[in-house]
Short mmCIF file of C-alpha atoms in Angstrom, two decimals:
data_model
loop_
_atom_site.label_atom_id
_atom_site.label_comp_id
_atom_site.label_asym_id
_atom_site.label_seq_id
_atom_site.Cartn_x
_atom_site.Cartn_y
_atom_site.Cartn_z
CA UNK A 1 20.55 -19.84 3.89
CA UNK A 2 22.35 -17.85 6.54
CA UNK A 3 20.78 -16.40 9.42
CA UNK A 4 21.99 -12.80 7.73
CA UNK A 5 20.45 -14.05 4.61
CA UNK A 6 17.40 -15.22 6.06
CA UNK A 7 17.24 -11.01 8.15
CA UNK A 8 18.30 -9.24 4.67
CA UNK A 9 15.76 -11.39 3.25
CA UNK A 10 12.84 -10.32 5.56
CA UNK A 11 13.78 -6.49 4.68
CA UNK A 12 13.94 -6.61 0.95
CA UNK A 13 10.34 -8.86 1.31
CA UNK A 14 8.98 -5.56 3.14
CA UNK A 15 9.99 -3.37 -0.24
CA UNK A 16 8.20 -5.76 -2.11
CA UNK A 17 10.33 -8.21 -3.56
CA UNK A 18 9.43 -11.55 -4.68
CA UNK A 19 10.83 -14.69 -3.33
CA UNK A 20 12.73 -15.63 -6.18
CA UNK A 21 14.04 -11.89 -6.90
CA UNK A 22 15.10 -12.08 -3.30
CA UNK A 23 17.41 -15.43 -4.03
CA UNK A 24 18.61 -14.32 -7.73
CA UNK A 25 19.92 -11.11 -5.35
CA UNK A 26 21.26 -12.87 -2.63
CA UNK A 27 23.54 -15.06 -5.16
CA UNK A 28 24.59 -11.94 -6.89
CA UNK A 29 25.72 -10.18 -3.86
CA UNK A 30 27.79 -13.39 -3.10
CA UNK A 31 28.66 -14.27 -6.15
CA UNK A 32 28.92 -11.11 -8.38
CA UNK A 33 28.26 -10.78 -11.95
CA UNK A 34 26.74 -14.17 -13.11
CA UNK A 35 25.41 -15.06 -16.59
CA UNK A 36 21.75 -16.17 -16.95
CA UNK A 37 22.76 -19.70 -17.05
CA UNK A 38 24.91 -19.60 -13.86
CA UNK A 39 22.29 -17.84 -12.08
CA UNK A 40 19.13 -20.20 -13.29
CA UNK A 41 21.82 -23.09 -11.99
CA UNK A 42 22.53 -21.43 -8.98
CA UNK A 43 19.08 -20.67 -7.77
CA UNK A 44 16.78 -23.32 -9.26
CA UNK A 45 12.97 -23.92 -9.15
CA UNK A 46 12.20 -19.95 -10.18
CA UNK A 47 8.23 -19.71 -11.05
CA UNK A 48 8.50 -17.21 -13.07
CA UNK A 49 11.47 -18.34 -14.69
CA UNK A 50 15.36 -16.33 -14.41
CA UNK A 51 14.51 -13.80 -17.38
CA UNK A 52 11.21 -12.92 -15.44
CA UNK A 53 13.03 -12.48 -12.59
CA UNK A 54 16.21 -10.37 -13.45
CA UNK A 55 13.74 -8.33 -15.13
CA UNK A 56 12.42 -7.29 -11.82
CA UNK A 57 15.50 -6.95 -10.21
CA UNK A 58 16.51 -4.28 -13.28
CA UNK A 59 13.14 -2.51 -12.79
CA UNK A 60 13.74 -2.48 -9.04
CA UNK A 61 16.62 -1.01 -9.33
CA UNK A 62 18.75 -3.40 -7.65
CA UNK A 63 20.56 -4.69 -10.70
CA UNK A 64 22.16 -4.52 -13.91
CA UNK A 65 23.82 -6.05 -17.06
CA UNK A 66 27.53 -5.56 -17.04
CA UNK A 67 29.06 -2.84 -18.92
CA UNK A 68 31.47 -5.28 -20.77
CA UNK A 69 29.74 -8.27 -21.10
CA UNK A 70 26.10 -7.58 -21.58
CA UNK A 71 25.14 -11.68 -21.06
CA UNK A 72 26.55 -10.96 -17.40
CA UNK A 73 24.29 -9.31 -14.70
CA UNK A 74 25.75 -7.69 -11.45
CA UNK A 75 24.28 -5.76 -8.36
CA UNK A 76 24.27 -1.88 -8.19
CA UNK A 77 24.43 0.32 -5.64
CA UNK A 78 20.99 0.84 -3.90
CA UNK A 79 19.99 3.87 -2.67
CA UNK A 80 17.67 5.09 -5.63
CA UNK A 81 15.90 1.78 -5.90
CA UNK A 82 15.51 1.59 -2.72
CA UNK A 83 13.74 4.91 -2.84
CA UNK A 84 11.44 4.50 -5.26
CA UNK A 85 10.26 0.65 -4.30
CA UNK A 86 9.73 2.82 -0.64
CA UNK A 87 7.63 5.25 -2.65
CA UNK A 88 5.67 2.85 -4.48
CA UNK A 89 4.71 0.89 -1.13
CA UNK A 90 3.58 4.29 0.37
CA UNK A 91 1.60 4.90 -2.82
CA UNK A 92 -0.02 1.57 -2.56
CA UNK A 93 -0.57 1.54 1.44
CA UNK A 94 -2.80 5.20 0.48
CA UNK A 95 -4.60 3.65 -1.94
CA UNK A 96 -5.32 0.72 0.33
CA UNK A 97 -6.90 3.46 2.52
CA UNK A 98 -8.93 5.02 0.09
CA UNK A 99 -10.10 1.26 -0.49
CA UNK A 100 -10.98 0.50 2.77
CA UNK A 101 -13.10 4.09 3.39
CA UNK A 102 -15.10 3.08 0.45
CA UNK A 103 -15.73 -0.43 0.96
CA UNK A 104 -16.94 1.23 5.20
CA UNK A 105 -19.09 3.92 3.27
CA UNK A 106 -20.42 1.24 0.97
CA UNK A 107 -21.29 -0.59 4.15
CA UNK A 108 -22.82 2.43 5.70
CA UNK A 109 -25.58 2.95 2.73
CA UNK A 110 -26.63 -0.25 3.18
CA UNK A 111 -26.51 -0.74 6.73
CA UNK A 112 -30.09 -0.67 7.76
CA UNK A 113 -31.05 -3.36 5.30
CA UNK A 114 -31.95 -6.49 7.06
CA UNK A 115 -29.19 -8.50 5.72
CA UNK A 116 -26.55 -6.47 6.53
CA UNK A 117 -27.00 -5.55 10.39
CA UNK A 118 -25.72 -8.15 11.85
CA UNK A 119 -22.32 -7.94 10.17
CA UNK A 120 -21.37 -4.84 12.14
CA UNK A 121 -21.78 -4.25 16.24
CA UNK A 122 -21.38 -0.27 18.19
CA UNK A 123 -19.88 -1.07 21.63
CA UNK A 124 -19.36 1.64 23.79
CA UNK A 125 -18.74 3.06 27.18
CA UNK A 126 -17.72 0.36 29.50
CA UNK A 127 -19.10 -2.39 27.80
CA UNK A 128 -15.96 -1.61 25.09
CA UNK A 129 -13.12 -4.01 28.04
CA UNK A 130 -15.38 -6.65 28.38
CA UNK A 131 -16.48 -7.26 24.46
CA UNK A 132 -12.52 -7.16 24.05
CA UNK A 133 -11.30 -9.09 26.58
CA UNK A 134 -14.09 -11.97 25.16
CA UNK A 135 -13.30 -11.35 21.58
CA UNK A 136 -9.72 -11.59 21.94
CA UNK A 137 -9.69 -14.60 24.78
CA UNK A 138 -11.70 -17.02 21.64
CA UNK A 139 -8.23 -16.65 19.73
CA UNK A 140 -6.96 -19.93 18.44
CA UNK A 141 -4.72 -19.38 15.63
CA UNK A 142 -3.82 -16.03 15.18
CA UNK A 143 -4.42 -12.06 15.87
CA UNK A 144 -3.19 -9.24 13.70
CA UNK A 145 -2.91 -5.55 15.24
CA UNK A 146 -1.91 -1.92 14.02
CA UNK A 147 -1.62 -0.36 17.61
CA UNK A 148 -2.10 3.09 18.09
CA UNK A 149 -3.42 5.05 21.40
CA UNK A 150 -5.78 5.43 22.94
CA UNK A 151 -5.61 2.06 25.01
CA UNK A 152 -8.96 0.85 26.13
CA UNK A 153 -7.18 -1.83 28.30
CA UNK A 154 -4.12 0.85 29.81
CA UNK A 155 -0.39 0.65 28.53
CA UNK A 156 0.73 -1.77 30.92
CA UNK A 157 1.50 -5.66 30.93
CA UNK A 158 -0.05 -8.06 28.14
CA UNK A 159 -0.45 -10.79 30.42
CA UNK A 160 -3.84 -12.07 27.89
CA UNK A 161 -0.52 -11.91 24.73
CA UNK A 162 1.80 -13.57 26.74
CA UNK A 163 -0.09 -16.23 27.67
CA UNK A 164 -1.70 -17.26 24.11
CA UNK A 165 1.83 -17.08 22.78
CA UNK A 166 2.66 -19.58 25.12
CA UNK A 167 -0.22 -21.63 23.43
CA UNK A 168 1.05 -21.16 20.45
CA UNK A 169 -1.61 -18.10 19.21
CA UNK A 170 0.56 -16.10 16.71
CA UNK A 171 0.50 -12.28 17.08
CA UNK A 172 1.68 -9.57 14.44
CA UNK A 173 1.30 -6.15 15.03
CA UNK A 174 2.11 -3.04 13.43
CA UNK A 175 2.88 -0.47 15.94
CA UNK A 176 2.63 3.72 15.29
CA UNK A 177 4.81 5.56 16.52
CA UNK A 178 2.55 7.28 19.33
CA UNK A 179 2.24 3.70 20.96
CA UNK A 180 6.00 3.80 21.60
CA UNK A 181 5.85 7.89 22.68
CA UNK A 182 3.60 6.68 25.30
CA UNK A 183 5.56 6.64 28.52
CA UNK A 184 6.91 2.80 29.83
CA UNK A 185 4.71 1.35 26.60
CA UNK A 186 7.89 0.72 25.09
CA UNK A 187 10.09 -1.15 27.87
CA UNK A 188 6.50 -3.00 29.90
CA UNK A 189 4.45 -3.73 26.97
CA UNK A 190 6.04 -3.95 23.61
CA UNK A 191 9.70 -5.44 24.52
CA UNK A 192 8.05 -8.47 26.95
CA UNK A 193 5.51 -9.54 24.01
CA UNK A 194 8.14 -9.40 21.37
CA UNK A 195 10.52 -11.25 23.77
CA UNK A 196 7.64 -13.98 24.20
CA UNK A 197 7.01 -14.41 20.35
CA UNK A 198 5.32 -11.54 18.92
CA UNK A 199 6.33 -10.63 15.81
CA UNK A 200 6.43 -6.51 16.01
CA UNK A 201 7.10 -4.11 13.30
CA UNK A 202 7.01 -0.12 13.28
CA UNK A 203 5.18 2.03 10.77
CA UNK A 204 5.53 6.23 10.60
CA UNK A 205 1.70 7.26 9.52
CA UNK A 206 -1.17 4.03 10.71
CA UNK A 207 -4.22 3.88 8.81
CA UNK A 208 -6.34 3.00 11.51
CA UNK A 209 -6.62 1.13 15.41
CA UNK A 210 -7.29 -2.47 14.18
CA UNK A 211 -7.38 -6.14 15.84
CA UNK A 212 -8.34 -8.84 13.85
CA UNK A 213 -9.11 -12.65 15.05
CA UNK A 214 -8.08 -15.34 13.40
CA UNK A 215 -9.34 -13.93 9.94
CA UNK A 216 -13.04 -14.07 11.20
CA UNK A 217 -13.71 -11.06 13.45
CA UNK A 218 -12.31 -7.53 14.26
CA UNK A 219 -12.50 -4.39 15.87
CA UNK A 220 -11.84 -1.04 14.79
CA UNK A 221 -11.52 2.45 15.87
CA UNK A 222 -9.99 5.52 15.41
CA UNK A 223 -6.18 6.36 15.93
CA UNK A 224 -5.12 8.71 18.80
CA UNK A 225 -4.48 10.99 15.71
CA UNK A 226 -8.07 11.13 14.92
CA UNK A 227 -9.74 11.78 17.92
CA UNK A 228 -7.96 12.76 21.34
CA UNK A 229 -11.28 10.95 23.24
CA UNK A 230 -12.17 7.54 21.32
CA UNK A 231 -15.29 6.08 23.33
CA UNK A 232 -16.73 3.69 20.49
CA UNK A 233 -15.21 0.71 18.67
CA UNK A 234 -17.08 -1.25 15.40
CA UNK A 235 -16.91 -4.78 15.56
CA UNK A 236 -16.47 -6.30 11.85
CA UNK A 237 -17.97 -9.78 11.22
CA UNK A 238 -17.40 -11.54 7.84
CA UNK A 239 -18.28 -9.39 4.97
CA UNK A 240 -16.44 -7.21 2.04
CA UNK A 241 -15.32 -5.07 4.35
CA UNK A 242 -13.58 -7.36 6.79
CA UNK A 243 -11.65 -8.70 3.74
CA UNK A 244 -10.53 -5.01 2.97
CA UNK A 245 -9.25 -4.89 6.53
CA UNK A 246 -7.23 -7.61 6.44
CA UNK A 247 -5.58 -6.67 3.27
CA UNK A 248 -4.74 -2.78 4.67
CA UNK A 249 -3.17 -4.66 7.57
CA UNK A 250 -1.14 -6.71 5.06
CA UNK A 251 -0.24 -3.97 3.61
CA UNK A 252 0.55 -2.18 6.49
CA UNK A 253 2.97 -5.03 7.53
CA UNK A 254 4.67 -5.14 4.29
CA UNK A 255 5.44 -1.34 4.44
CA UNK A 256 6.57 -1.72 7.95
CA UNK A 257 9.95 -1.90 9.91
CA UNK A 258 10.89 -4.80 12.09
CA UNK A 259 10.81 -4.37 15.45
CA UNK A 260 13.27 -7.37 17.40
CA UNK A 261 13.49 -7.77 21.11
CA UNK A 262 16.96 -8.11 20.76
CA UNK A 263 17.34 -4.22 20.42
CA UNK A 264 19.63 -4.56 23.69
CA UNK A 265 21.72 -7.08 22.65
CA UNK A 266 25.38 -6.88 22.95
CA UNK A 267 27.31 -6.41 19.69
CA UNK A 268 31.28 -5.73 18.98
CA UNK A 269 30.10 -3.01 16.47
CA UNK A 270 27.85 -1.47 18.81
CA UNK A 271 27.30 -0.30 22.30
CA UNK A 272 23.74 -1.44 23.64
CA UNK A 273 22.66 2.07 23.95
CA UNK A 274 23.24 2.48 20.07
CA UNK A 275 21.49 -0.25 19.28
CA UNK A 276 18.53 0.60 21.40
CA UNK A 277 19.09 4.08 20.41
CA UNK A 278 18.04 2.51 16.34
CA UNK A 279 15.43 0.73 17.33
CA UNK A 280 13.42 4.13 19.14
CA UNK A 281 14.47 6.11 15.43
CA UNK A 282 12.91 3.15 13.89
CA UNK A 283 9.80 3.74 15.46
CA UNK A 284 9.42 7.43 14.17
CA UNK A 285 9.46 8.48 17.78
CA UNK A 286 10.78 11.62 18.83
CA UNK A 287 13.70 12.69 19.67
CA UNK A 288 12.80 13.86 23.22
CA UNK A 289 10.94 10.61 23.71
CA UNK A 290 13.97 8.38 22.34
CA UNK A 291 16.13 10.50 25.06
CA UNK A 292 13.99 10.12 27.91
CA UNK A 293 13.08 6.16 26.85
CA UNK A 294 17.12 5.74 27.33
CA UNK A 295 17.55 7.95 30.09
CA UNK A 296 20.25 10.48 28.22
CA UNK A 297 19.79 14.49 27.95
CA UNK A 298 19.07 15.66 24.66
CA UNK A 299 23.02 16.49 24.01
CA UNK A 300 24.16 13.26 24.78
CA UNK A 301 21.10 11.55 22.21
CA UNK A 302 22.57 13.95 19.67
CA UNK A 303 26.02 13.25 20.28
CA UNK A 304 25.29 9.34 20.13
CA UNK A 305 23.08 9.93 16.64
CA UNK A 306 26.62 11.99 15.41
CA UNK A 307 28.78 9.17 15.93
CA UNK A 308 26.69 6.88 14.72
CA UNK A 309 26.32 9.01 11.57
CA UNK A 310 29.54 10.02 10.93
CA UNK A 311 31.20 5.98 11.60
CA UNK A 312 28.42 4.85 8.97
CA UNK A 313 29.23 7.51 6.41
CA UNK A 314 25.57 8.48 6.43
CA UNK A 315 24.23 11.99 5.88
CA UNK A 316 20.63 11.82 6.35
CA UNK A 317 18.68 9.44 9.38
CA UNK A 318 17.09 7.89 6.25
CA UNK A 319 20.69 6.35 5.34
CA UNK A 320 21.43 5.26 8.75
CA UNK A 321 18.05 3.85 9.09
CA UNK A 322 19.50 1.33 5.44
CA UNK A 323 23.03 0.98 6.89
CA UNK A 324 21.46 -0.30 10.04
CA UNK A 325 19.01 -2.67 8.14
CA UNK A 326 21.98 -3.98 6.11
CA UNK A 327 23.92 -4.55 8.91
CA UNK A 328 21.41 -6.33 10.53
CA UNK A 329 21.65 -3.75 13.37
CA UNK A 330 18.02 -3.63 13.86
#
């Protein structure tokens, strides 16, 4: 597989494709219109077998049977598909909310039972930094994040990130798009930890401010859009509800929008500003933010988004935001 199969891939995994959907539509784009047989050839070992699976891609959206030759099946054009496998994931991430509030107020009727108290710690005031700090410094395998202000630790340098990705401590994170509207979080925080190995994606509305430690332990709080002053965070131990944490975050992640550090990059279809210019509309940020973040007056952002608009054919930000994920400009 390509390295622009292997991106396209990654994207069409986030609407909720399955693996073997993802190769039966890879081959068709190559290939075009393929019988069954060609196609259960072309892209062997399916484990839900080729009818299963170009069943999915018809119900997605994504493909069809050919007007003359109905054994034959060929891609279509996207855009409503795409659209309504978006909608779906937005329906699921709220219900994974609603989820996730029950299984905490579940928690909360029970909480003063003997069994159950020591699954759930209140930190606050300045005890909050150091509980973090040792929570987060026991990593060994992995920590998962949705980010969202306010910062405990300050929007500055993740020198504790960058040095457990150099041992090898895997980090996703979901990021909202107040942590990138917070000034320099962008170009001192983010960017360095995605250069050293993060793995960063962007999602418009976060659930909640979560960290969670190599599937054992988290801790939660509030989102800046829930509280402007957030002085208390819930550490999670192993229980129903931890489980229902790390599925929102997977959830989360699936919905999400990559975030690469190669958003400067130099590209013969693009100027650097453009591309960096995508990755801030990615993020859901502002438009004022995206134009200070690059250092441009609000005409020349505009003019910039125009151009990029009008060479890509799109009409809305929503198409550019597909062109550019097609086009592996992100």
């Amino acid at each position: 597989m390509s390295s622009t199969d292997t991106e396209r891939a990654e994207h069409l995994q986030v609407l909720g494709l399955s693996t073997d959907e993802i190769r039966v539509y890879q081959h068709l784009l190559r290939a075009g219109p393929s019988s069954v047989t060609e196609l259960d050839q072309a892209v062997p070992d399916q484990a839900a077998g080729i009818e299963s699976t170009l069943g999915g891609l018809v119900h997605a959206g994504l493909a069809r049977r050919s007007g003359t030759d109905h054994s034959r099946f060929l891609p279509v054009p996207p855009d409503a598909g795409l659209e309504a496998l978006t909608l779906r994931r937005e329906s699921e991430l709220k219900q994974a909310r609603i989820e996730v509030l029950n299984a905490y107020d579940e928690f909360r009727r029970t909480v003063h039972n003997e069994s159950t108290t020591h699954l759930i710690e209140v930190v606050s005031g300045t005890a909050i930094v150091e509980r973090i700090n040792q929570i987060k410094g026991s990593a060994q395998r992995e920590i998962l994040a949705i980010d969202s202000p306010p910062y405990y630790l300050g929007a500055g340098p993740n020198q504790m990130e960058i040095e457990q990705l150099n041992r090898a401590v895997a980090y996703r994170v979901v990021y909202s798009p107040e942590s990138v509207e917070v000034p320099g979080y962008l170009t001192e925080n983010i960017l360095p930890c995605v250069e050293a190995g993060e793995q960063a994606r962007v999602l418009p509305d976060v659930p909640a401010k979560l960290t969670i430690i190599d599937g054992s332990i988290a801790f939660v709080s509030m989102s800046v859009r829930d509280t402007d002053v957030n002085r208390s965070l819930l550490i999670i131990r192993p229980s129903s509800l931890l489980t229902a944490l790390i599925g929102m975050f997977e959830l989360c992640w699936r919905n999400a929008l990559p975030l690469h550090a190669s958003v400067g990059a130099e590209d013969d279809r693009l100027e650097p500003i453009e591309r960096r210019l995508l990755a801030l509309l990615a993020t859901g940020a502002a438009d004022d933010t995206i134009a200070r973040t690059l250092g441009i007056s609000r005409r020349t952002f505009f003019r910039y988004l125009e151009r990029l608009m009008n060479r890509t054919g799109a009409s809305t930000r929503f198409q550019l935001a597909l062109h550019a994920a097609r086009e592996n400009w992100l």
